[in-house]
PDB file of N, CA and C in Angstrom:
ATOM      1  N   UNK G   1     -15.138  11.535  -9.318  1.00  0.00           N
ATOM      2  CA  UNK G   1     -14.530  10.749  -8.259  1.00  0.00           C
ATOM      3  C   UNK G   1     -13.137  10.300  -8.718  1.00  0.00           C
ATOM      4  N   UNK G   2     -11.793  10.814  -7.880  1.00  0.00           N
ATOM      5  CA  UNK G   2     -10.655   9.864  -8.348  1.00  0.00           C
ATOM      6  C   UNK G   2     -10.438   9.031  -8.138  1.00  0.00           C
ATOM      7  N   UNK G   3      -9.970   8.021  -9.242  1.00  0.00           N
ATOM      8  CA  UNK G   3      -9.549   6.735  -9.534  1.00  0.00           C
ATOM      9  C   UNK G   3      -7.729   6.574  -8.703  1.00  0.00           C
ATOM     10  N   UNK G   4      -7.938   5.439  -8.347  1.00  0.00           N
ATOM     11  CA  UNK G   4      -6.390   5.084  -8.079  1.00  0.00           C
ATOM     12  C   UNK G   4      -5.478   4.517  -9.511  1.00  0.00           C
ATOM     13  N   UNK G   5      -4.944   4.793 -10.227  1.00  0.00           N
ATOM     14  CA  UNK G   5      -4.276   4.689 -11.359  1.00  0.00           C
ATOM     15  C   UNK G   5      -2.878   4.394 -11.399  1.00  0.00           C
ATOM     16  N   UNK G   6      -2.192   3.708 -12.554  1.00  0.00           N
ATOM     17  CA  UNK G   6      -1.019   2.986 -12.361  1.00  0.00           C
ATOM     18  C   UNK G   6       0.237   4.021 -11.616  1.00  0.00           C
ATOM     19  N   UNK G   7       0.212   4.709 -12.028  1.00  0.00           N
ATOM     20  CA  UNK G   7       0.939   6.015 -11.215  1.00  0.00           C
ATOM     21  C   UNK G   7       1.350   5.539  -9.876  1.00  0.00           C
ATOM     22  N   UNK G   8       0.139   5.559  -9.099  1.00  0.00           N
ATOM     23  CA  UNK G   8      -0.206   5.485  -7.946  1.00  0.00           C
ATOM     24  C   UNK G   8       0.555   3.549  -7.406  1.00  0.00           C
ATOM     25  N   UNK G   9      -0.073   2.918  -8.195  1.00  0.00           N
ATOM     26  CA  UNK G   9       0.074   1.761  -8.158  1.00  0.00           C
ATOM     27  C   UNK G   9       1.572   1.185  -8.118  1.00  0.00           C
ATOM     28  N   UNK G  10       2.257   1.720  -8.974  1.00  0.00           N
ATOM     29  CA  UNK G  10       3.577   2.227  -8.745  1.00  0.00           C
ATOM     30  C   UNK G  10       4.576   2.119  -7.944  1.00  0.00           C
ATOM     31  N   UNK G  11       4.127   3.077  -7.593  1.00  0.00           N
ATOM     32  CA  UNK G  11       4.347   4.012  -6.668  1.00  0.00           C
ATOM     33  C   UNK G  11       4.411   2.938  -5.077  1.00  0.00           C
ATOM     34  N   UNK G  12       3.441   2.300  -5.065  1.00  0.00           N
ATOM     35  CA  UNK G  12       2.886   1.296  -3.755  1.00  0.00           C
ATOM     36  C   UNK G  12       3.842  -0.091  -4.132  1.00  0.00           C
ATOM     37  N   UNK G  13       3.775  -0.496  -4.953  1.00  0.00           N
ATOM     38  CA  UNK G  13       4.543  -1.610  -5.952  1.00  0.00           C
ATOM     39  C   UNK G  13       6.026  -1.227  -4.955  1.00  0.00           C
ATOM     40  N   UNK G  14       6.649  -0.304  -5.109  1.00  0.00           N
ATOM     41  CA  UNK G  14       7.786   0.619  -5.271  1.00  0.00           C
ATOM     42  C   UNK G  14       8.398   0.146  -3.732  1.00  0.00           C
ATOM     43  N   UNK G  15       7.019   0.622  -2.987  1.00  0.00           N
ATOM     44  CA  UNK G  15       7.601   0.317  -1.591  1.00  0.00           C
ATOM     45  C   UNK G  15       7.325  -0.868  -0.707  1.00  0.00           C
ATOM     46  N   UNK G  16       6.460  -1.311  -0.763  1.00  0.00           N
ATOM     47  CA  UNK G  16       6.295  -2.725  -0.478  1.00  0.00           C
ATOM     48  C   UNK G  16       7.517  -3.929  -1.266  1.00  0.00           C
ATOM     49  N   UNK G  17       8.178  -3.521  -1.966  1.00  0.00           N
ATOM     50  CA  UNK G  17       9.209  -4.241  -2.906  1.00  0.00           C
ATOM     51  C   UNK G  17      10.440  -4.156  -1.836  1.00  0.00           C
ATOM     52  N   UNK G  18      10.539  -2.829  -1.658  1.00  0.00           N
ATOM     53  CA  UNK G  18      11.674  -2.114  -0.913  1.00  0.00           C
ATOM     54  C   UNK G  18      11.639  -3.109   1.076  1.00  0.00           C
ATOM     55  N   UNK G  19      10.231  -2.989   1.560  1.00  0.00           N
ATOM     56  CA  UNK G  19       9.489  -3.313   2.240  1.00  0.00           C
ATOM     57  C   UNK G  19      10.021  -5.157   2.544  1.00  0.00           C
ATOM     58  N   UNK G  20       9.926  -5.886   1.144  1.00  0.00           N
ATOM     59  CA  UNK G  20       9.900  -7.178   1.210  1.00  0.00           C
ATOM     60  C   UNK G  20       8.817  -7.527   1.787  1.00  0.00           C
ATOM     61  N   UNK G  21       7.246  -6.823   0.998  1.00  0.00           N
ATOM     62  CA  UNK G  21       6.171  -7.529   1.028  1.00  0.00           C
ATOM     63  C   UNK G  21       5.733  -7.601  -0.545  1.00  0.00           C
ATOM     64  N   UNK G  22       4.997  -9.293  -0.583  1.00  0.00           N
ATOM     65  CA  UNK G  22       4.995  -9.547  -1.870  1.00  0.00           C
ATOM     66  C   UNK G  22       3.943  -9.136  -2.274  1.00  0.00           C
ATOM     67  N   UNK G  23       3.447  -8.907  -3.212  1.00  0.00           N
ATOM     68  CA  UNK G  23       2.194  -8.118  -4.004  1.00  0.00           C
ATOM     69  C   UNK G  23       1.074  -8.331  -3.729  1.00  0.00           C
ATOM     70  N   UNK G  24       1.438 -10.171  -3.398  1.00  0.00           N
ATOM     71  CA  UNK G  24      -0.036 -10.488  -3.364  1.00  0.00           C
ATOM     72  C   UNK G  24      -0.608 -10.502  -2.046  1.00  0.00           C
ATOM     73  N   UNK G  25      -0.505 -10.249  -1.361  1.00  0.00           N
ATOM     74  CA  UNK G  25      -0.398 -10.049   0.411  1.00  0.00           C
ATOM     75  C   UNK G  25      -0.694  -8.235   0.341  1.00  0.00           C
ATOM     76  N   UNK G  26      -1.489  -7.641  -0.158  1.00  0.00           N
ATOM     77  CA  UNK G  26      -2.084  -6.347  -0.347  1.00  0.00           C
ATOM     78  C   UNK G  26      -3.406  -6.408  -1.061  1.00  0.00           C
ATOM     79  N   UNK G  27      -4.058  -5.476  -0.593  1.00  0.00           N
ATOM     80  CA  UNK G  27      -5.391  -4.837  -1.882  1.00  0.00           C
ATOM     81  C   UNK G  27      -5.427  -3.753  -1.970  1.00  0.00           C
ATOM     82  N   UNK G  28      -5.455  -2.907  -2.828  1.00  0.00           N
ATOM     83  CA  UNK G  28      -5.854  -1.554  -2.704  1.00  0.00           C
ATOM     84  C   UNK G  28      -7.201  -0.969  -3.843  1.00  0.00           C
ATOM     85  N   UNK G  29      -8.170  -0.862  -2.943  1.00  0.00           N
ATOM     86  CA  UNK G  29      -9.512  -0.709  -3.597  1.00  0.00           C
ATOM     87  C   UNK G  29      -9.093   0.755  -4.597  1.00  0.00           C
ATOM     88  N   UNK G  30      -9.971   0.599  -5.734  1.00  0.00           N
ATOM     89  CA  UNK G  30      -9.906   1.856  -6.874  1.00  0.00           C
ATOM     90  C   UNK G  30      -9.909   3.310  -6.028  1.00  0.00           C
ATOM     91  N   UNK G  31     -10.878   3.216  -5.329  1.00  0.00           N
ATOM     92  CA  UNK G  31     -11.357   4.429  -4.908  1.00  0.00           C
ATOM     93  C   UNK G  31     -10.704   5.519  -3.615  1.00  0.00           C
ATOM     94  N   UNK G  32      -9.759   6.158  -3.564  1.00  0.00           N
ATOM     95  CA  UNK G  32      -9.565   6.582  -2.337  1.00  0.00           C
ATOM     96  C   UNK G  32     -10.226   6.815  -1.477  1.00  0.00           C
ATOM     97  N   UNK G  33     -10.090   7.237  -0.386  1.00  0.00           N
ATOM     98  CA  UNK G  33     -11.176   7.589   0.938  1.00  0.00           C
ATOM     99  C   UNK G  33     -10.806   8.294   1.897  1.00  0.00           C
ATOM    100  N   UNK G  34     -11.420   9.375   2.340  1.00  0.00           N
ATOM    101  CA  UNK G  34     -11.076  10.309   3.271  1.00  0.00           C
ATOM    102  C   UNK G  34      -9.193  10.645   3.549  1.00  0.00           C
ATOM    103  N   UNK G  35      -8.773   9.924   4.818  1.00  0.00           N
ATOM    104  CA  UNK G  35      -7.702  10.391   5.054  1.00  0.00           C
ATOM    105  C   UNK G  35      -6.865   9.103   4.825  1.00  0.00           C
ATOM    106  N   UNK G  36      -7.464   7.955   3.993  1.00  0.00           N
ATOM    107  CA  UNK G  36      -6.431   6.936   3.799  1.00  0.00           C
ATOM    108  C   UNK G  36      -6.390   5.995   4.737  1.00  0.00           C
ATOM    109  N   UNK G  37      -6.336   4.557   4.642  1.00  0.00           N
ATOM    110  CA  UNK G  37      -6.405   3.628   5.561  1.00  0.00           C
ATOM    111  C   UNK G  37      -5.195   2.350   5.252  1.00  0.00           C
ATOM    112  N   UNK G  38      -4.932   1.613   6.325  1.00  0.00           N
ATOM    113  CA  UNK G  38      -4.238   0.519   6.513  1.00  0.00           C
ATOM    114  C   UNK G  38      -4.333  -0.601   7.423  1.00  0.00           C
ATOM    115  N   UNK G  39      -4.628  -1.662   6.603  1.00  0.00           N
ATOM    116  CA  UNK G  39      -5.436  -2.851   8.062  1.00  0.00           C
ATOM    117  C   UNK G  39      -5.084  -3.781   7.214  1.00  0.00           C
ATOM    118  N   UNK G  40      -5.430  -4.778   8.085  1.00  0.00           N
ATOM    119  CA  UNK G  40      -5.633  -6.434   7.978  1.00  0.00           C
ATOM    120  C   UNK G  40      -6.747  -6.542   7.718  1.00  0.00           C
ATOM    121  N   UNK G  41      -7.166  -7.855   6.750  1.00  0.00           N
ATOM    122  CA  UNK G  41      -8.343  -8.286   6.338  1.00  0.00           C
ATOM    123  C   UNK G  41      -8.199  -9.654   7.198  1.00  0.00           C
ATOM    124  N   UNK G  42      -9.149  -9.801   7.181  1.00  0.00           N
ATOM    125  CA  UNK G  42      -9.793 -11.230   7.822  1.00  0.00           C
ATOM    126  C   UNK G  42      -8.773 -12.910   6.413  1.00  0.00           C
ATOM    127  N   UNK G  43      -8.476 -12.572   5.215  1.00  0.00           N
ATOM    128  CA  UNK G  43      -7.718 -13.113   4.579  1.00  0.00           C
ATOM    129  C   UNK G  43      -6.357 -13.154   5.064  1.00  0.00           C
ATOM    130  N   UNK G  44      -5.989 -12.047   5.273  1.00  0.00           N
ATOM    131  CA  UNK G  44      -4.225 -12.487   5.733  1.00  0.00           C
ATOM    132  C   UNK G  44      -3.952 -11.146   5.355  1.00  0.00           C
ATOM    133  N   UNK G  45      -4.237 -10.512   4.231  1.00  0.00           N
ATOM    134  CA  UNK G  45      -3.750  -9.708   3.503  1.00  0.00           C
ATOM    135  C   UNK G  45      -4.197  -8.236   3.868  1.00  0.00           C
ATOM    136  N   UNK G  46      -3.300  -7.427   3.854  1.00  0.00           N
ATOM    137  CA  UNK G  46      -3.144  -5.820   3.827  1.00  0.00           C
ATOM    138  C   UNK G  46      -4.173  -4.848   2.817  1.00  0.00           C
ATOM    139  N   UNK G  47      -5.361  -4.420   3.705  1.00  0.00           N
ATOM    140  CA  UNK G  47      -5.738  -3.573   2.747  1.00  0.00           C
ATOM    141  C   UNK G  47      -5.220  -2.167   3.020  1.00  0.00           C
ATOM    142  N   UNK G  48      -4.553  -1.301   1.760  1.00  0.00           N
ATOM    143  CA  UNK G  48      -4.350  -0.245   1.637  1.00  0.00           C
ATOM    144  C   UNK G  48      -5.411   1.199   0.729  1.00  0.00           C
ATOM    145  N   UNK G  49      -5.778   1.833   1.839  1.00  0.00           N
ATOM    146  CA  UNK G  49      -6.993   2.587   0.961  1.00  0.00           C
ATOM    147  C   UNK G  49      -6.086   3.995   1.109  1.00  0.00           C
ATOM    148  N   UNK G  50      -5.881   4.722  -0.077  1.00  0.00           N
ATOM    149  CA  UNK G  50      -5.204   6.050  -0.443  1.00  0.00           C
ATOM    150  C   UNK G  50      -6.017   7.004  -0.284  1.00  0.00           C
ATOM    151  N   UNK G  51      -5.283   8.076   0.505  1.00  0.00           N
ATOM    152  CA  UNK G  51      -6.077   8.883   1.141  1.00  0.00           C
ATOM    153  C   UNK G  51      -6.454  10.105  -0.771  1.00  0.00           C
ATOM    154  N   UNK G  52      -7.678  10.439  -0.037  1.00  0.00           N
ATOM    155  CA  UNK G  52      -8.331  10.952  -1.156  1.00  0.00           C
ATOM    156  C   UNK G  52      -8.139  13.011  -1.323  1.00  0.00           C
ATOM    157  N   UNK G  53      -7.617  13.078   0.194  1.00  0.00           N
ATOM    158  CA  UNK G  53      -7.069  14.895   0.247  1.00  0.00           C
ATOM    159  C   UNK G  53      -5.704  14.640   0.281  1.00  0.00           C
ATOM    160  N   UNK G  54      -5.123  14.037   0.355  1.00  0.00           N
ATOM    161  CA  UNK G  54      -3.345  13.954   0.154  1.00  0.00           C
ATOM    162  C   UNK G  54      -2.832  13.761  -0.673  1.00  0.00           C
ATOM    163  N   UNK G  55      -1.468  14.125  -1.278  1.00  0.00           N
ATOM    164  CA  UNK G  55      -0.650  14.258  -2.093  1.00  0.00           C
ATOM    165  C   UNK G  55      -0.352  12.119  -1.932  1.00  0.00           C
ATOM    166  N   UNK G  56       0.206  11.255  -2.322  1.00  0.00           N
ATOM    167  CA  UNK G  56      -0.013  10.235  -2.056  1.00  0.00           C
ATOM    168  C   UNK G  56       1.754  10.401  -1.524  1.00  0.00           C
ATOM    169  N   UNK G  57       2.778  11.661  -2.282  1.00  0.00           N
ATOM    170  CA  UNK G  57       4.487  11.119  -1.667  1.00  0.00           C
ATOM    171  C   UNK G  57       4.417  11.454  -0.327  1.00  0.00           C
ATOM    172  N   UNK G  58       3.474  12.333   0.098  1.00  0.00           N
ATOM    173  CA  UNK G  58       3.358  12.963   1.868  1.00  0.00           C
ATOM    174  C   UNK G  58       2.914  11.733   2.344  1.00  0.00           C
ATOM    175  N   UNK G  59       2.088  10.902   1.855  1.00  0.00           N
ATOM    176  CA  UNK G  59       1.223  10.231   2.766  1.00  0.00           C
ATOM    177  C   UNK G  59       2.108   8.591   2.506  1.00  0.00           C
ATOM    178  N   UNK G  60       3.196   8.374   1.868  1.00  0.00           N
ATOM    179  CA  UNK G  60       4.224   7.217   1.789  1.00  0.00           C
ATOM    180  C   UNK G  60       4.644   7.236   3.195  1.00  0.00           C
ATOM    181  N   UNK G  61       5.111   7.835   3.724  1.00  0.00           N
ATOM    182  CA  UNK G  61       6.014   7.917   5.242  1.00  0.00           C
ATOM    183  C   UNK G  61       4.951   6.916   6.439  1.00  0.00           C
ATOM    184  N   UNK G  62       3.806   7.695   5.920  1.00  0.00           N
ATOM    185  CA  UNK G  62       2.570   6.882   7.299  1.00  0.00           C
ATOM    186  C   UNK G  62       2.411   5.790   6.514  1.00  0.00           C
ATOM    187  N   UNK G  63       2.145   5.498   5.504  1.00  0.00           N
ATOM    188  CA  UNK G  63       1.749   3.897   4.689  1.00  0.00           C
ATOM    189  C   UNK G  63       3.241   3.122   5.154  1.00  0.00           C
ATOM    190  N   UNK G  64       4.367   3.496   4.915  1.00  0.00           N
ATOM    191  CA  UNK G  64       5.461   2.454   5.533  1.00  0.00           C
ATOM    192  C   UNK G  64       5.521   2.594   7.483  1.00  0.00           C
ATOM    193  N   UNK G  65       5.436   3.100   7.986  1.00  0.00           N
ATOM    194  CA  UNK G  65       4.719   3.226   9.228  1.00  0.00           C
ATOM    195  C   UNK G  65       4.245   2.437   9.955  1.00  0.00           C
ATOM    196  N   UNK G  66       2.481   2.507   8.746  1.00  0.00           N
ATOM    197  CA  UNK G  66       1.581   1.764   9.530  1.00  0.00           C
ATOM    198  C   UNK G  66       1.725   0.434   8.569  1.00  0.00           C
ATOM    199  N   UNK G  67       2.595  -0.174   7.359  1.00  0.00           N
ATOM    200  CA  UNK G  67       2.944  -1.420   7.283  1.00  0.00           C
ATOM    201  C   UNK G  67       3.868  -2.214   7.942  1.00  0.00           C
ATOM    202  N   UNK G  68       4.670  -1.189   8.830  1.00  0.00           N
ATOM    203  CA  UNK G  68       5.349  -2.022   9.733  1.00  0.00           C
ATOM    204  C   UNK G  68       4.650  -2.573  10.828  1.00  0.00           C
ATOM    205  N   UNK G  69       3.285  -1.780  11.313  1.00  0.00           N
ATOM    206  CA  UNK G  69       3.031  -2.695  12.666  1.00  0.00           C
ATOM    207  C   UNK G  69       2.648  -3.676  12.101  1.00  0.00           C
ATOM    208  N   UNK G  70       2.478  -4.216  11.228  1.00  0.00           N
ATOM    209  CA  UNK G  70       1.024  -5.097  10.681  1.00  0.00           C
ATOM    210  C   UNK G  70       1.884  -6.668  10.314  1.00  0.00           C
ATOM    211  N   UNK G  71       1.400  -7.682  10.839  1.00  0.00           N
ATOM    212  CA  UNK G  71       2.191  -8.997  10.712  1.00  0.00           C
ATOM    213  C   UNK G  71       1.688  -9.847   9.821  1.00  0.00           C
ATOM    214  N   UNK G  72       2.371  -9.035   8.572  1.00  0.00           N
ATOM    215  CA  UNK G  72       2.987  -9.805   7.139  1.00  0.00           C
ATOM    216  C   UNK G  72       4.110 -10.327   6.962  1.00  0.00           C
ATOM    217  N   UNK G  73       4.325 -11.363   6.280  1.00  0.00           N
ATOM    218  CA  UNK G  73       5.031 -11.921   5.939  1.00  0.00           C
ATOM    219  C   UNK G  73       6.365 -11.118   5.059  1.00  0.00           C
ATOM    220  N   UNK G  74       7.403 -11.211   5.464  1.00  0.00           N
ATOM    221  CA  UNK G  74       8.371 -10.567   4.695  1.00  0.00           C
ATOM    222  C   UNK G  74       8.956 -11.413   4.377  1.00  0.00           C
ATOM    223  N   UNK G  75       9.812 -11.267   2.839  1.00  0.00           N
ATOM    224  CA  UNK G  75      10.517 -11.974   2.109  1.00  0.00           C
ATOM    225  C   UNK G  75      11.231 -11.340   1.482  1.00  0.00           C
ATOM    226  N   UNK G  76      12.239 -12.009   0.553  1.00  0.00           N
ATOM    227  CA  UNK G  76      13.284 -11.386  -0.306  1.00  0.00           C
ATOM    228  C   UNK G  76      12.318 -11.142  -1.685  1.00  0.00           C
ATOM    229  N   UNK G  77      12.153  -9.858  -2.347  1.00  0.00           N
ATOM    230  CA  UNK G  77      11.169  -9.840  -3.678  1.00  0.00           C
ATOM    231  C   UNK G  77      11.993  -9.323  -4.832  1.00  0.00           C
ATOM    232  N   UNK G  78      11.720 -10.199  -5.818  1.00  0.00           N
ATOM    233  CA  UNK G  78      12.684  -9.998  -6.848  1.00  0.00           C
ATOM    234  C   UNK G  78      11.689  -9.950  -8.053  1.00  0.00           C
ATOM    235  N   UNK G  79      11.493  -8.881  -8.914  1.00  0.00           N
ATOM    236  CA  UNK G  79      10.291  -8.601  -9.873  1.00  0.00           C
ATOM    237  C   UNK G  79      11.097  -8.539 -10.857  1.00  0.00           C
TER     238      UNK G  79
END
């Protein structure tokens, strides 16, 4: 089973930064899943599940996409 690994993590870090969403306002479970998911939790916060047949740079375009419909908080992020 693949693991989601810092690579990956990265990678998500990378654009949500770019994004001006702060880190902690995300989850992304270990495990990928099918074709990848993006929602709201009942917390506030963005879960991001990585699709498990995709390359993860193909599947960046729909993850910034579908983080724009989603009403998070944006800010200035400085790491």
């Amino acid at each position: 089973m693949p693991i989601v690994g810092m690579k990956e993590m990265q990678r998500i870090f990378r654009l949500i930064d770019e994004m001006g969403i702060h880190r902690e306002k995300i989850e992304v479970p270990l495990s990928p899943e099918g074709d990848g998911s993006v929602r709201m939790l009942p917390s506030g916060k963005a879960e991001i599940v990585l699709p498990e047949n995709k390359p993860l740079e193909e599947w960046i375009p729909h993850l910034k996409a579908e983080l724009d419909k989603l009403p998070i908080p944006r800010e200035k992020v400085d790491y």
